[in-house]
Short mmCIF file of C-alpha atoms in Angstrom, two decimals:
data_model
loop_
_atom_site.label_atom_id
_atom_site.label_comp_id
_atom_site.label_asym_id
_atom_site.label_seq_id
_atom_site.Cartn_x
_atom_site.Cartn_y
_atom_site.Cartn_z
CA MET A 1 -12.17 -14.10 -14.26
CA ARG A 2 -14.46 -15.49 -11.58
CA GLU A 3 -14.38 -14.16 -8.03
CA PRO A 4 -11.44 -15.88 -6.26
CA VAL A 5 -12.17 -18.69 -3.79
CA TYR A 6 -11.24 -17.57 -0.28
CA PHE A 7 -8.76 -20.00 1.26
CA ASP A 8 -7.16 -17.66 3.77
CA TYR A 9 -9.35 -18.05 6.87
CA ALA A 10 -6.22 -18.06 9.04
CA ALA A 11 -5.54 -14.47 7.93
CA THR A 12 -9.05 -13.33 8.73
CA THR A 13 -12.63 -14.54 8.52
CA PRO A 14 -15.70 -12.78 7.22
CA VAL A 15 -18.09 -11.65 9.93
CA ASP A 16 -20.93 -14.11 10.51
CA PRO A 17 -24.26 -12.48 9.49
CA ARG A 18 -25.65 -13.17 13.00
CA VAL A 19 -22.70 -11.23 14.44
CA ALA A 20 -23.15 -8.33 12.02
CA GLN A 21 -26.83 -8.11 13.00
CA LYS A 22 -26.00 -7.83 16.72
CA MET A 23 -23.32 -5.23 16.04
CA SER A 24 -25.60 -3.09 13.92
CA GLU A 25 -28.00 -2.84 16.87
CA CYS A 26 -25.39 -0.87 18.84
CA LEU A 27 -24.74 2.06 16.55
CA LEU A 28 -27.69 4.30 15.72
CA THR A 29 -29.81 6.70 17.80
CA GLU A 30 -32.52 4.09 18.22
CA GLY A 31 -29.90 1.45 19.03
CA ASN A 32 -27.67 0.72 22.01
CA PHE A 33 -25.13 3.48 21.31
CA GLY A 34 -24.38 4.71 24.85
CA ASN A 35 -21.01 4.82 26.55
CA PRO A 36 -20.77 1.76 28.80
CA ALA A 37 -18.92 3.89 31.36
CA SER A 38 -21.75 6.41 31.69
CA ARG A 39 -23.26 5.78 35.12
CA SER A 40 -25.89 8.50 35.17
CA HIS A 41 -28.45 7.35 32.59
CA LYS A 42 -30.21 4.50 30.86
CA PHE A 43 -28.08 4.74 27.70
CA GLY A 44 -24.95 4.00 29.66
CA TRP A 45 -26.55 1.25 31.75
CA GLU A 46 -27.84 -0.52 28.67
CA ALA A 47 -24.50 -0.35 26.92
CA GLU A 48 -22.78 -1.67 30.04
CA GLU A 49 -25.29 -4.50 30.21
CA ALA A 50 -24.51 -5.45 26.58
CA VAL A 51 -20.78 -5.35 27.24
CA GLU A 52 -21.13 -7.60 30.28
CA VAL A 53 -23.27 -10.09 28.34
CA ALA A 54 -20.50 -10.18 25.71
CA ARG A 55 -17.84 -10.62 28.38
CA ARG A 56 -19.81 -13.60 29.72
CA GLN A 57 -20.01 -15.06 26.20
CA VAL A 58 -16.23 -14.86 25.82
CA SER A 59 -15.62 -16.39 29.23
CA ASP A 60 -18.13 -19.18 28.49
CA LEU A 61 -16.18 -20.17 25.38
CA VAL A 62 -13.01 -20.82 27.37
CA ASN A 63 -14.60 -21.66 30.73
CA CYS A 64 -13.29 -18.89 32.96
CA ASP A 65 -14.73 -16.16 35.18
CA PRO A 66 -15.98 -13.14 33.20
CA ARG A 67 -13.99 -10.91 35.58
CA GLU A 68 -10.86 -12.49 34.12
CA ILE A 69 -11.55 -11.08 30.65
CA VAL A 70 -9.95 -7.74 29.68
CA TRP A 71 -11.09 -6.20 26.40
CA THR A 72 -8.40 -5.12 23.94
CA SER A 73 -8.15 -4.10 20.30
CA GLY A 74 -7.03 -7.56 19.19
CA ALA A 75 -4.56 -10.35 19.83
CA THR A 76 -1.57 -8.12 19.05
CA GLU A 77 -2.52 -5.75 21.86
CA SER A 78 -3.32 -8.68 24.15
CA ASP A 79 0.13 -10.16 23.52
CA ASN A 80 1.77 -6.80 24.19
CA LEU A 81 -0.20 -6.25 27.38
CA ALA A 82 0.45 -9.76 28.69
CA ILE A 83 4.16 -9.91 27.95
CA LYS A 84 5.23 -6.35 28.67
CA GLY A 85 2.71 -6.07 31.49
CA VAL A 86 4.01 -9.11 33.38
CA ALA A 87 7.67 -8.56 32.53
CA GLN A 88 7.57 -4.98 33.76
CA PHE A 89 5.45 -5.63 36.86
CA TYR A 90 7.71 -8.44 38.05
CA ARG A 91 11.03 -7.03 36.81
CA LYS A 92 12.43 -6.94 40.33
CA LYS A 93 11.82 -10.70 40.59
CA GLY A 94 13.67 -11.48 37.40
CA LYS A 95 14.35 -10.38 33.86
CA HIS A 96 14.25 -13.64 31.92
CA LEU A 97 11.48 -14.69 29.53
CA ILE A 98 10.97 -17.82 27.44
CA THR A 99 9.18 -18.05 24.11
CA SER A 100 9.60 -19.95 20.83
CA LYS A 101 11.10 -19.13 17.45
CA ILE A 102 7.80 -19.63 15.65
CA GLU A 103 5.57 -17.32 17.64
CA HIS A 104 3.54 -14.66 15.90
CA LYS A 105 5.40 -11.40 15.30
CA ALA A 106 3.24 -9.75 17.97
CA VAL A 107 5.04 -11.92 20.53
CA LEU A 108 8.49 -11.97 18.92
CA ASP A 109 8.64 -8.24 18.37
CA THR A 110 7.42 -7.54 21.89
CA CYS A 111 10.19 -9.79 23.22
CA ARG A 112 12.75 -7.98 21.05
CA HIS A 113 11.54 -4.71 22.51
CA LEU A 114 12.01 -6.03 26.04
CA GLU A 115 15.50 -7.25 25.15
CA ARG A 116 16.41 -3.68 24.25
CA ASP A 117 15.02 -2.74 27.64
CA GLY A 118 17.42 -5.03 29.50
CA PHE A 119 15.46 -8.29 29.57
CA GLU A 120 16.86 -11.62 28.45
CA VAL A 121 14.79 -13.89 26.22
CA THR A 122 15.26 -17.58 25.37
CA TYR A 123 13.77 -18.56 22.00
CA LEU A 124 12.95 -22.27 21.95
CA GLN A 125 13.48 -24.23 18.76
CA PRO A 126 10.47 -26.35 17.71
CA GLY A 127 10.85 -29.93 16.55
CA GLU A 128 10.57 -30.78 12.85
CA ASP A 129 6.89 -31.33 13.55
CA GLY A 130 6.57 -27.70 14.63
CA LEU A 131 5.78 -28.51 18.28
CA ILE A 132 7.31 -27.16 21.49
CA ARG A 133 7.61 -29.73 24.25
CA ALA A 134 7.07 -29.25 27.98
CA GLU A 135 10.52 -30.71 28.69
CA GLN A 136 12.15 -28.01 26.56
CA VAL A 137 10.35 -25.34 28.58
CA GLN A 138 11.36 -27.06 31.81
CA GLN A 139 15.02 -27.06 30.79
CA ALA A 140 14.97 -23.40 29.82
CA ILE A 141 13.44 -22.13 33.08
CA ARG A 142 15.92 -20.31 35.33
CA GLU A 143 15.84 -18.70 38.76
CA ASP A 144 15.08 -15.33 37.23
CA THR A 145 12.43 -16.47 34.70
CA THR A 146 9.13 -14.69 35.19
CA LEU A 147 7.12 -15.56 32.07
CA VAL A 148 6.78 -18.26 29.41
CA SER A 149 4.87 -17.32 26.24
CA ILE A 150 4.01 -20.18 23.87
CA MET A 151 1.32 -20.10 21.21
CA HIS A 152 -1.59 -22.50 21.20
CA VAL A 153 -1.89 -22.97 17.42
CA ASN A 154 0.71 -21.80 14.93
CA ASN A 155 -0.75 -19.45 12.33
CA GLU A 156 1.39 -20.63 9.41
CA ILE A 157 1.32 -24.39 9.76
CA GLY A 158 -1.63 -25.02 12.08
CA VAL A 159 0.15 -27.26 14.62
CA ARG A 160 -1.27 -27.27 18.15
CA ASN A 161 0.98 -27.28 21.21
CA ASP A 162 0.23 -29.25 24.34
CA ILE A 163 -0.48 -26.20 26.50
CA ALA A 164 -1.78 -28.41 29.32
CA ALA A 165 1.62 -30.07 29.74
CA ILE A 166 3.55 -26.80 29.36
CA GLY A 167 1.21 -25.19 31.91
CA GLU A 168 1.93 -27.91 34.47
CA VAL A 169 5.65 -27.23 34.17
CA CYS A 170 5.20 -23.48 34.53
CA ARG A 171 2.93 -23.75 37.55
CA GLN A 172 5.28 -26.17 39.24
CA GLU A 173 8.21 -23.80 38.64
CA LYS A 174 6.10 -20.78 39.69
CA VAL A 175 6.53 -19.04 36.37
CA PHE A 176 3.62 -17.27 34.65
CA PHE A 177 2.39 -18.84 31.42
CA HIS A 178 0.96 -16.77 28.57
CA VAL A 179 -0.67 -18.40 25.54
CA ASP A 180 -1.48 -16.66 22.26
CA ALA A 181 -4.70 -18.45 21.33
CA ALA A 182 -5.69 -16.28 18.36
CA GLN A 183 -5.78 -19.28 16.00
CA GLY A 184 -7.06 -21.91 18.42
CA ALA A 185 -9.90 -20.21 20.27
CA GLY A 186 -13.29 -21.06 18.85
CA LYS A 187 -11.76 -23.86 16.76
CA VAL A 188 -10.72 -26.36 19.41
CA PRO A 189 -11.94 -26.69 23.01
CA ILE A 190 -10.11 -24.59 25.63
CA ASP A 191 -10.92 -25.11 29.31
CA LEU A 192 -9.19 -22.53 31.47
CA SER A 193 -10.64 -24.05 34.65
CA SER A 194 -8.38 -27.06 34.17
CA LEU A 195 -5.48 -25.57 32.15
CA LYS A 196 -2.64 -24.05 34.14
CA VAL A 197 -2.56 -20.98 31.94
CA ASP A 198 -2.25 -17.52 33.51
CA LEU A 199 -2.79 -15.27 30.50
CA MET A 200 -4.38 -15.96 27.13
CA SER A 201 -4.80 -13.74 24.07
CA PHE A 202 -7.87 -13.83 21.84
CA SER A 203 -8.87 -12.20 18.58
CA ALA A 204 -12.43 -11.80 17.29
CA HIS A 205 -11.70 -11.66 13.57
CA LYS A 206 -10.27 -15.18 13.42
CA MET A 207 -13.62 -16.56 14.58
CA TYR A 208 -16.15 -14.70 12.44
CA GLY A 209 -16.23 -11.61 14.63
CA PRO A 210 -15.11 -8.11 13.61
CA LYS A 211 -11.54 -6.87 13.25
CA GLY A 212 -10.25 -4.43 15.83
CA VAL A 213 -11.35 -6.28 18.95
CA GLY A 214 -9.85 -8.97 21.13
CA ALA A 215 -9.45 -9.94 24.73
CA LEU A 216 -6.84 -10.95 27.26
CA TYR A 217 -7.61 -13.52 29.92
CA VAL A 218 -5.85 -12.58 33.18
CA ARG A 219 -6.10 -15.23 35.90
CA ARG A 220 -7.44 -14.22 39.32
CA LYS A 221 -6.41 -17.29 41.32
CA PRO A 222 -3.44 -17.47 41.57
CA ARG A 223 -3.48 -13.79 40.82
CA VAL A 224 -1.51 -12.31 37.94
CA ARG A 225 -0.66 -8.63 38.04
CA LEU A 226 0.16 -6.46 35.07
CA GLU A 227 1.58 -3.07 34.40
CA ALA A 228 -0.94 -1.27 32.18
CA GLN A 229 0.28 -0.28 28.72
CA MET A 230 -2.59 2.08 27.96
CA HIS A 231 -3.28 4.75 30.54
CA GLY A 232 -6.38 6.86 30.93
CA GLY A 233 -9.78 6.54 32.53
CA GLY A 234 -8.95 3.34 34.36
CA HIS A 235 -11.31 1.13 32.39
CA GLU A 236 -11.01 -2.67 32.65
CA ARG A 237 -9.91 -2.41 36.29
CA GLY A 238 -7.02 -0.19 35.34
CA MET A 239 -5.46 -2.74 33.03
CA ARG A 240 -6.59 -1.17 29.78
CA SER A 241 -8.03 2.32 29.58
CA GLY A 242 -10.14 3.51 26.68
CA THR A 243 -13.88 3.76 26.01
CA LEU A 244 -15.31 0.33 25.40
CA ALA A 245 -16.48 -0.12 21.81
CA THR A 246 -19.90 -1.61 22.51
CA HIS A 247 -20.61 -2.81 18.95
CA GLN A 248 -17.19 -4.46 18.64
CA LEU A 249 -17.44 -6.24 21.99
CA VAL A 250 -21.00 -7.35 21.31
CA GLY A 251 -19.75 -8.71 17.99
CA MET A 252 -16.96 -10.64 19.65
CA GLY A 253 -19.35 -11.97 22.28
CA GLU A 254 -21.81 -13.22 19.67
CA ALA A 255 -18.96 -14.76 17.66
CA CYS A 256 -17.86 -16.67 20.78
CA ARG A 257 -21.41 -17.79 21.54
CA ILE A 258 -21.78 -19.21 18.01
CA ALA A 259 -18.31 -20.76 18.09
CA LYS A 260 -19.11 -22.60 21.30
CA LEU A 261 -22.50 -23.74 20.06
CA GLU A 262 -21.24 -25.01 16.70
CA MET A 263 -17.65 -25.96 17.49
CA LYS A 264 -18.05 -29.71 17.31
CA ALA A 265 -19.92 -29.82 14.02
CA GLU A 266 -17.77 -27.08 12.50
CA ALA A 267 -14.51 -28.75 13.49
CA ALA A 268 -15.64 -32.02 11.88
CA ARG A 269 -16.70 -30.22 8.73
CA THR A 270 -13.54 -28.13 8.32
CA LEU A 271 -11.36 -31.15 9.06
CA ALA A 272 -13.14 -33.08 6.31
CA LEU A 273 -12.56 -30.17 3.91
CA ARG A 274 -8.88 -29.97 4.81
CA GLN A 275 -8.56 -33.71 4.32
CA ARG A 276 -10.31 -33.50 0.96
CA LEU A 277 -7.85 -30.81 -0.09
CA TRP A 278 -4.81 -32.80 1.02
CA ASP A 279 -6.19 -35.95 -0.64
CA GLY A 280 -6.36 -33.96 -3.86
CA PHE A 281 -2.59 -33.43 -3.82
CA ARG A 282 -1.01 -36.35 -2.05
CA ASP A 283 -0.66 -38.54 -5.16
CA MET A 284 1.61 -35.89 -6.73
CA GLU A 285 5.37 -36.31 -6.62
CA GLU A 286 7.41 -34.18 -4.20
CA VAL A 287 4.47 -32.65 -2.36
CA TYR A 288 4.65 -32.44 1.43
CA ALA A 289 2.34 -31.34 4.24
CA ASN A 290 4.31 -29.34 6.81
CA GLY A 291 4.10 -29.86 10.54
CA ASP A 292 2.39 -32.53 12.59
CA LEU A 293 -1.08 -33.32 11.20
CA GLU A 294 -2.28 -35.03 14.38
CA PHE A 295 -1.70 -32.17 16.84
CA HIS A 296 -3.33 -29.69 14.54
CA VAL A 297 -6.19 -27.25 14.21
CA PRO A 298 -8.80 -28.47 11.69
CA GLY A 299 -8.84 -25.61 9.17
CA ILE A 300 -5.16 -24.98 8.28
CA ILE A 301 -2.75 -26.93 6.12
CA ASN A 302 0.65 -25.81 4.84
CA ILE A 303 1.89 -27.64 1.76
CA SER A 304 5.23 -27.56 -0.07
CA PHE A 305 5.26 -28.14 -3.81
CA ASN A 306 8.92 -28.87 -4.37
CA PHE A 307 10.70 -27.28 -7.37
CA VAL A 308 8.03 -24.61 -7.76
CA GLU A 309 8.57 -21.14 -6.31
CA GLY A 310 5.75 -19.89 -4.05
CA GLU A 311 5.33 -16.40 -5.42
CA SER A 312 5.02 -17.57 -9.02
CA LEU A 313 2.60 -20.26 -7.85
CA ILE A 314 0.37 -17.63 -6.25
CA MET A 315 0.69 -15.52 -9.39
CA SER A 316 -0.65 -18.38 -11.49
CA LEU A 317 -3.60 -18.83 -9.14
CA PRO A 318 -5.60 -15.64 -9.66
CA GLU A 319 -8.79 -17.47 -8.68
CA VAL A 320 -7.44 -18.80 -5.38
CA ALA A 321 -6.85 -16.55 -2.36
CA VAL A 322 -4.07 -18.22 -0.36
CA SER A 323 -0.95 -16.98 1.34
CA SER A 324 2.60 -17.92 0.52
CA GLY A 325 4.76 -19.63 3.09
CA SER A 326 7.48 -17.49 1.65
CA ALA A 327 7.26 -13.82 2.47
CA CYS A 328 8.29 -12.75 -1.05
CA THR A 329 5.01 -10.98 -1.66
CA SER A 330 5.73 -8.62 1.18
CA ALA A 331 8.83 -7.52 -0.72
CA SER A 332 11.22 -9.26 1.64
CA LEU A 333 12.85 -12.09 -0.26
CA GLU A 334 13.34 -14.28 2.78
CA PRO A 335 11.40 -17.53 3.04
CA SER A 336 9.12 -18.06 6.04
CA TYR A 337 10.93 -17.93 9.40
CA VAL A 338 8.47 -20.49 10.73
CA LEU A 339 9.28 -23.11 8.11
CA ARG A 340 13.00 -22.46 8.44
CA ALA A 341 12.80 -22.90 12.21
CA LEU A 342 11.37 -26.35 11.53
CA GLY A 343 14.68 -27.17 9.86
CA MET A 344 13.25 -27.08 6.36
CA ASN A 345 15.70 -26.20 3.60
CA ASP A 346 15.26 -22.86 1.90
CA GLU A 347 14.05 -24.18 -1.43
CA LEU A 348 11.26 -26.19 0.16
CA ALA A 349 10.36 -23.19 2.32
CA HIS A 350 10.22 -21.09 -0.86
CA SER A 351 7.79 -23.63 -2.34
CA SER A 352 5.11 -23.54 0.35
CA LEU A 353 1.52 -22.35 0.46
CA ARG A 354 -0.81 -22.04 3.42
CA PHE A 355 -4.39 -23.09 2.72
CA SER A 356 -6.98 -22.32 5.39
CA VAL A 357 -10.66 -23.21 5.15
CA GLY A 358 -13.59 -22.24 7.35
CA ARG A 359 -17.29 -21.77 7.97
CA PHE A 360 -18.25 -20.74 4.46
CA THR A 361 -15.96 -23.06 2.45
CA THR A 362 -17.73 -25.71 0.35
CA GLU A 363 -16.59 -29.02 -1.14
CA ASP A 364 -16.95 -27.44 -4.58
CA ASP A 365 -14.53 -24.70 -3.51
CA VAL A 366 -12.03 -27.34 -2.46
CA ASP A 367 -12.35 -29.22 -5.74
CA ARG A 368 -11.90 -26.02 -7.71
CA VAL A 369 -8.76 -25.15 -5.74
CA ILE A 370 -7.31 -28.64 -6.22
CA GLU A 371 -7.83 -28.44 -9.97
CA GLN A 372 -6.29 -24.98 -10.27
CA VAL A 373 -3.31 -25.66 -8.03
CA ARG A 374 -2.51 -28.94 -9.79
CA GLY A 375 -2.63 -27.17 -13.16
CA ALA A 376 -0.39 -24.35 -11.94
CA VAL A 377 2.15 -26.70 -10.35
CA GLU A 378 2.36 -28.77 -13.53
CA LYS A 379 2.81 -25.65 -15.64
CA LEU A 380 5.54 -24.26 -13.40
CA ARG A 381 7.33 -27.58 -13.12
CA ASP A 382 7.47 -27.70 -16.92
CA LEU A 383 9.25 -24.36 -16.65
CA SER A 384 11.52 -25.39 -13.79
CA PRO A 385 15.14 -26.40 -14.38
CA LEU A 386 15.13 -27.94 -10.89
CA TRP A 387 12.26 -30.24 -11.85
CA ASP A 388 14.27 -31.32 -14.95
CA MET A 389 17.25 -32.09 -12.76
CA TYR A 390 15.12 -33.99 -10.28
CA LYS A 391 13.66 -36.04 -13.13
CA ASP A 392 17.17 -36.69 -14.50
CA GLY A 393 18.24 -37.92 -11.07
CA VAL A 394 20.72 -35.08 -10.42
CA ASP A 395 21.54 -34.60 -6.73
CA MET A 396 20.97 -30.90 -6.24
CA ASN A 397 22.75 -30.81 -2.91
CA LYS A 398 25.98 -31.65 -4.72
CA ILE A 399 25.80 -28.69 -7.08
CA GLU A 400 27.74 -25.60 -6.14
CA TRP A 401 25.13 -22.91 -6.47
CA ALA A 402 26.16 -19.32 -6.76
CA ALA A 403 24.15 -17.78 -3.93
CA HIS A 404 23.18 -14.24 -4.75
CA MET B 1 2.00 -7.07 -5.72
CA ALA B 2 0.79 -5.78 -9.05
CA TYR B 3 2.70 -6.98 -12.09
CA SER B 4 3.14 -5.02 -15.29
CA ASP B 5 1.31 -6.16 -18.43
CA GLN B 6 4.66 -7.07 -19.98
CA VAL B 7 5.55 -9.38 -17.07
CA MET B 8 2.08 -10.96 -17.14
CA ASP B 9 2.32 -11.53 -20.89
CA HIS B 10 5.65 -13.36 -20.64
CA TYR B 11 4.53 -15.19 -17.54
CA GLU B 12 1.33 -16.45 -19.10
CA ASN B 13 2.83 -17.18 -22.50
CA PRO B 14 6.50 -17.84 -21.90
CA ARG B 15 8.53 -17.91 -25.12
CA ASN B 16 11.13 -20.54 -25.96
CA VAL B 17 10.70 -22.84 -23.00
CA GLY B 18 12.80 -25.95 -23.30
CA LYS B 19 16.06 -27.74 -23.09
CA MET B 20 18.82 -28.42 -25.59
CA ASP B 21 21.48 -31.09 -25.55
CA ASP B 22 24.21 -29.49 -23.48
CA LYS B 23 26.78 -31.89 -24.95
CA ASP B 24 26.23 -30.45 -28.43
CA SER B 25 29.30 -28.35 -29.36
CA GLN B 26 27.06 -25.67 -30.88
CA VAL B 27 25.14 -25.26 -27.61
CA GLY B 28 26.17 -22.97 -24.77
CA THR B 29 24.49 -23.39 -21.37
CA GLY B 30 24.32 -20.86 -18.56
CA MET B 31 22.80 -21.80 -15.23
CA VAL B 32 22.73 -19.10 -12.57
CA GLY B 33 21.08 -18.43 -9.23
CA ALA B 34 20.46 -20.82 -6.35
CA PRO B 35 17.40 -22.71 -5.14
CA ALA B 36 17.96 -21.37 -1.63
CA CYS B 37 17.56 -17.83 -2.92
CA GLY B 38 14.34 -18.67 -4.69
CA ASP B 39 15.51 -18.41 -8.28
CA VAL B 40 17.49 -20.51 -10.74
CA MET B 41 17.72 -19.73 -14.46
CA ARG B 42 18.97 -22.05 -17.16
CA LEU B 43 19.53 -20.36 -20.50
CA GLN B 44 20.78 -22.21 -23.57
CA ILE B 45 21.84 -20.85 -26.94
CA LYS B 46 22.58 -22.63 -30.22
CA VAL B 47 25.25 -20.81 -32.21
CA ASP B 48 26.09 -21.26 -35.91
CA GLU B 49 29.52 -21.07 -37.61
CA GLU B 50 29.27 -17.28 -38.03
CA GLY B 51 28.74 -16.81 -34.32
CA ILE B 52 25.05 -15.96 -34.71
CA ILE B 53 22.56 -17.31 -32.17
CA GLN B 54 20.13 -19.51 -34.11
CA ASP B 55 18.00 -20.62 -31.23
CA ALA B 56 17.57 -20.03 -27.50
CA LYS B 57 15.74 -21.94 -24.79
CA PHE B 58 15.19 -21.35 -21.09
CA LYS B 59 13.78 -22.84 -17.95
CA THR B 60 13.43 -20.82 -14.76
CA TYR B 61 12.51 -21.58 -11.18
CA GLY B 62 11.55 -18.33 -9.53
CA CYS B 63 9.03 -15.57 -9.25
CA GLY B 64 7.03 -14.20 -12.19
CA SER B 65 9.57 -11.46 -12.85
CA ALA B 66 12.41 -13.98 -13.08
CA ILE B 67 10.42 -16.10 -15.53
CA ALA B 68 9.52 -13.04 -17.61
CA SER B 69 13.13 -11.76 -17.63
CA SER B 70 14.46 -15.02 -19.01
CA SER B 71 11.62 -15.42 -21.50
CA LEU B 72 12.23 -11.91 -22.85
CA LEU B 73 15.95 -12.55 -23.07
CA THR B 74 15.50 -15.63 -25.29
CA GLU B 75 13.47 -13.48 -27.70
CA TRP B 76 16.12 -10.78 -27.77
CA VAL B 77 19.18 -12.96 -28.33
CA LYS B 78 17.82 -14.98 -31.23
CA GLY B 79 19.44 -13.79 -34.45
CA ARG B 80 22.06 -11.71 -32.63
CA SER B 81 25.79 -12.36 -32.60
CA ILE B 82 27.16 -13.74 -29.35
CA GLU B 83 29.03 -10.46 -28.81
CA ALA B 84 25.83 -8.47 -29.14
CA ALA B 85 24.01 -10.92 -26.86
CA GLU B 86 26.52 -10.68 -24.08
CA SER B 87 26.40 -6.92 -24.14
CA ILE B 88 22.71 -6.86 -23.19
CA LYS B 89 22.34 -4.96 -19.95
CA ASN B 90 20.04 -5.83 -17.08
CA THR B 91 18.71 -2.27 -17.13
CA GLU B 92 17.31 -2.82 -20.63
CA ILE B 93 15.44 -5.89 -19.43
CA ALA B 94 14.19 -4.14 -16.30
CA GLU B 95 13.00 -1.21 -18.36
CA GLU B 96 11.22 -3.32 -20.98
CA LEU B 97 9.38 -5.30 -18.29
CA ALA B 98 8.82 -2.30 -16.00
CA LEU B 99 10.24 -4.24 -13.04
CA PRO B 100 9.80 -2.66 -9.60
CA PRO B 101 12.98 -2.06 -7.53
CA VAL B 102 12.59 -5.27 -5.45
CA LYS B 103 12.63 -7.29 -8.69
CA ILE B 104 15.70 -5.74 -10.31
CA HIS B 105 17.76 -8.73 -9.22
CA CYS B 106 15.71 -10.87 -11.64
CA SER B 107 17.01 -8.86 -14.58
CA VAL B 108 20.55 -9.04 -13.18
CA LEU B 109 20.20 -12.81 -13.07
CA ALA B 110 19.10 -12.84 -16.73
CA GLU B 111 22.15 -10.81 -17.73
CA ASP B 112 24.35 -13.23 -15.80
CA ALA B 113 22.64 -16.14 -17.54
CA ILE B 114 23.38 -14.98 -21.11
CA LYS B 115 26.98 -14.13 -20.18
CA ALA B 116 27.40 -17.60 -18.68
CA ALA B 117 25.88 -19.26 -21.76
CA VAL B 118 28.18 -17.39 -24.16
CA SER B 119 31.18 -18.17 -22.00
CA ASP B 120 30.25 -21.86 -21.90
CA TYR B 121 29.94 -21.89 -25.71
CA ARG B 122 33.37 -20.25 -26.09
CA ASP B 123 34.97 -22.71 -23.67
CA LYS B 124 33.56 -25.62 -25.65
CA LYS B 125 34.75 -24.18 -28.93
CA ALA B 126 38.25 -23.57 -27.57
CA ALA B 127 38.38 -27.12 -26.20
CA SER B 128 37.32 -28.65 -29.53
CA SER B 129 39.80 -26.55 -31.56
CA ASP B 130 42.55 -27.63 -29.13
CA LYS B 131 41.71 -31.23 -29.98
CA ALA B 132 41.78 -30.51 -33.72
#
């Protein structure tokens, strides 16, 4: 068997060699290994300098002040800090939060935790296209709402929300707006000087940086205050204690610098690859792309192959690394909560795969994946009683299935 | 998830895939499961005058373990009497395929499928003898 083709860039990306080089310079005795918080010697000053350069590189990518960037361990921690931090700091003002049903688990689970702590959360239902509209947010805002948390780009289907419009609504209603931008940052332009966003979560490993590092943007004007979730030495202006991991932050900084520099060309290239992939399937019967393809990030596409079950499809694709829309592989037999929230029926949700391409994907890779997926779908449809029934014109909605 | 060699073997080379004429009085059809749950099995048997299963065919929509369970079952029931076939237990299938706990329901579905097929065959036979 050949080495599988990696089509799971939305799960994580490999580190760019330029990033790895910068990181490796911050580890050894002869490198920049000092503690950035050490004030009394050159080692500390140099490490601090490197960390501040990296902070500037992150802020340059999204056009904000470097003092608005707080380092974290990743987007999950950023989401936790933003949501719990704001909810708890402003709890006397109100205990109502708004989010959507298709947020990442880092947001949903944090909201669930706050619900157990006496907060009330409204979970907005996306349209069939996967998008949350500003009007929906407007209608859900109450007197006691303190925070709205809506993702920029959905990790399973790749749709991109209009965070500018949602931000306008939040600012007008004087409600803080948090955006999980783990999938969007570095892929599509984000300008925090014009967006009315108060908090934004970033992850390095979705943009060719290392795992284990991320950042939270916390707006200074108008000021957003947070209750710290990690206590200790008072690093990051008291918002997030813990020794700064110089090599990780330098890696994230370099990843952001490259992303900004190459964003335009890279977006065009990955979009062309995604289109090539979709073109390779669209002549097949009963194959659907999920979510709006216009408001979309370039590298992700989620496709349903009707009458074929996702887990067996992945099983017959040993040379293709993709993830299943259905969560069967994680031993829970439920189909994807994201696809179901879009109103998709269970069988179509069970039949979905997420393909995500990126910096190191080639046209040959795409062609190889098309060939293998087509072969696997044909094989499994030959095995599928549902495909037989579809071909015989049987209306499957009229059959009384014995749910088990 | 890692699959056992037995599951991979049936998955890659499924035995007795196909469809029989479900109007044929010698054919019993069992269809179990639901698309919404992610698996549907259709198992068909062709039974001779002595009540011996001459042939068996299946088609399955579902995970690899569901496909392997039904493929294995078609191999096992061929040449057996319908009574012997309907007494096959899901645990035997699960054991043969070394199914992990989360996949036990696939073997249960296979057991349900053969029982449904035998029952369908008996119903047909009773209906035709009523006519005669």
